[in-house]
Amino acid sequence: MIIVIRPHTPPEQVEEVIREVAQLGYTPNPIRGDFQTVVAAIGDETTHASLESLTALPQVERVLRVQKRYKLASRESRPEGTIVHAGGVEIGGRDFVVMAGPCSVESEEQLMATARAVKAAGAVILRGGAYKPRTSPYEFQGLGPEGLRLLADARRETGLGIVTEVLSERDVEFVAGTADILQIGARNAQNFQLLVACARSGKPVLLKRGMSMRIEEWLLAAEYLLAHGNPNVILCERGIRTFENYTRNTLDLAAVAIAKQETHLPVVVDPSQGCGRADLVKVLCRGAIAVGADGLIVEVHPNPAEALSDGQQQLDPPAFAALVADLEPYLQAGGRSLARQR
Ligand code: PEP
Ligand code: MN
């Protein structure tokens, strides 16, 4: 950390800062300029007490962080990158993984029709919410345990791995009984008790970015999962809330490139929540490949007009098949190939 002391601070007040820095467990190195003194505080910023509180001293102008706040998630800690094994596929390797399925599991017919269609088109993981976080309490909240049962049936028939959301710490064990990958939703991405419970479940976790989360906060949420013993973390960019209203969210593809640079974790893109419009999903998938994403999670419904949630952004099976076929040259250009089921 660098502590910048205000110009013309009397020497005894500079000494006070130096004493405080030492008190907090750092080695202070004052650098005295003609007008201003800065104190370089040497020590591990992730384990020592924070020096940021020194801004409370009137003679301190600013405190600047040098070290990143995440360690286990940082690219330096694993330069070769992490491959997550889930549902019979590798996520984060050379193969590009397509996950697809309905926003919500609605019925056996709806789920099975979708599962067969997305598998035929090239998806290797089936998505589908049994527990749905909805903006209004009067909207469809998912089938709960019945939805999980249908997902397990779909896996049995198709061999597709299952990614499904867990909303509450209380349900983690139960949902982990069915899921190959636990999804932590945007609304829960900083629910730290849920993060810890998911980490301890032993199941791979797909961590969405919260809708107003900074990249650093998202990576720190991933750090929670890693710090609680779960190395199998997949980051998912799903758009953030901005002032724009042509789209539901603003898909932040720069965040994907940054997450790939900053961390060793696989990163997937959810273009469906990312823009909230079926007509944009295909082009955003191309963009996701171009910025280095390791996969996609796309909403597909046999009849989007009748969907119980997110109908406006779900693709029908022919549109999804066309999308996957369209990706081929983009994957080739990026040196990737579509992950296949083993
Ligand atoms: C979803 O995947 O259907 C969903 C609710 O996602 P998010 O948490 O990103 O809004
Ligand atoms: Mn949805």
Short mmCIF file of N, CA, C and O and ligand atoms in Angstrom, two decimals, residues 102-104 127 132 208 248 270 272-273 299 309-310 313-314, ligand 2:
data_model
loop_
_atom_site.label_atom_id
_atom_site.label_comp_id
_atom_site.label_asym_id
_atom_site.label_seq_id
_atom_site.Cartn_x
_atom_site.Cartn_y
_atom_site.Cartn_z
N PRO A 102 -34.11 -24.49 -21.13
CA PRO A 102 -35.09 -23.46 -20.81
C PRO A 102 -34.67 -22.59 -19.64
O PRO A 102 -33.87 -23.02 -18.81
N CYS A 103 -35.23 -21.40 -19.59
CA CYS A 103 -35.02 -20.56 -18.42
C CYS A 103 -35.50 -21.34 -17.20
O CYS A 103 -34.73 -21.60 -16.29
N SER A 104 -36.77 -21.77 -17.23
CA SER A 104 -37.34 -22.55 -16.11
C SER A 104 -37.75 -23.92 -16.61
O SER A 104 -38.22 -24.06 -17.74
N ARG A 127 -29.31 -26.67 -19.24
CA ARG A 127 -29.64 -25.72 -18.18
C ARG A 127 -31.14 -25.78 -17.93
O ARG A 127 -31.91 -26.22 -18.79
N LYS A 132 -36.54 -20.48 -9.18
CA LYS A 132 -36.37 -19.28 -9.99
C LYS A 132 -36.44 -18.01 -9.15
O LYS A 132 -37.43 -17.78 -8.46
N LYS A 208 -22.57 -16.55 -11.57
CA LYS A 208 -22.97 -15.41 -12.40
C LYS A 208 -22.40 -14.13 -11.82
O LYS A 208 -22.17 -14.03 -10.61
N ARG A 248 -32.11 -5.62 -22.04
CA ARG A 248 -32.48 -5.82 -20.63
C ARG A 248 -31.29 -5.57 -19.71
O ARG A 248 -31.41 -5.00 -18.63
N ASP A 270 -23.51 -15.74 -20.85
CA ASP A 270 -24.96 -15.94 -20.95
C ASP A 270 -25.53 -14.77 -21.75
O ASP A 270 -25.81 -13.70 -21.21
N SER A 272 -28.37 -14.64 -23.14
CA SER A 272 -29.83 -14.55 -23.02
C SER A 272 -30.21 -13.52 -21.97
O SER A 272 -30.93 -12.55 -22.25
N GLN A 273 -29.69 -13.72 -20.71
CA GLN A 273 -29.92 -12.68 -19.71
C GLN A 273 -29.13 -11.44 -20.13
O GLN A 273 -29.49 -10.31 -19.80
N GLU A 299 -30.55 -19.72 -23.40
CA GLU A 299 -31.92 -20.16 -23.09
C GLU A 299 -32.67 -20.59 -24.35
O GLU A 299 -32.72 -19.85 -25.34
N SER A 309 -41.27 -18.00 -18.03
CA SER A 309 -40.32 -16.95 -17.65
C SER A 309 -39.43 -16.65 -18.86
O SER A 309 -39.11 -17.54 -19.64
N ASP A 310 -39.05 -15.39 -18.99
CA ASP A 310 -38.06 -14.95 -19.98
C ASP A 310 -38.36 -15.37 -21.43
O ASP A 310 -37.42 -15.66 -22.20
N GLN A 313 -36.50 -13.74 -24.55
CA GLN A 313 -35.08 -13.94 -24.85
C GLN A 313 -34.74 -15.39 -25.20
O GLN A 313 -33.59 -15.69 -25.50
N GLN A 314 -35.74 -16.28 -25.16
CA GLN A 314 -35.44 -17.69 -25.41
C GLN A 314 -35.51 -17.97 -26.91
O GLN A 314 -36.35 -17.43 -27.62
MN MN B 2 -33.83 -16.66 -17.46
#
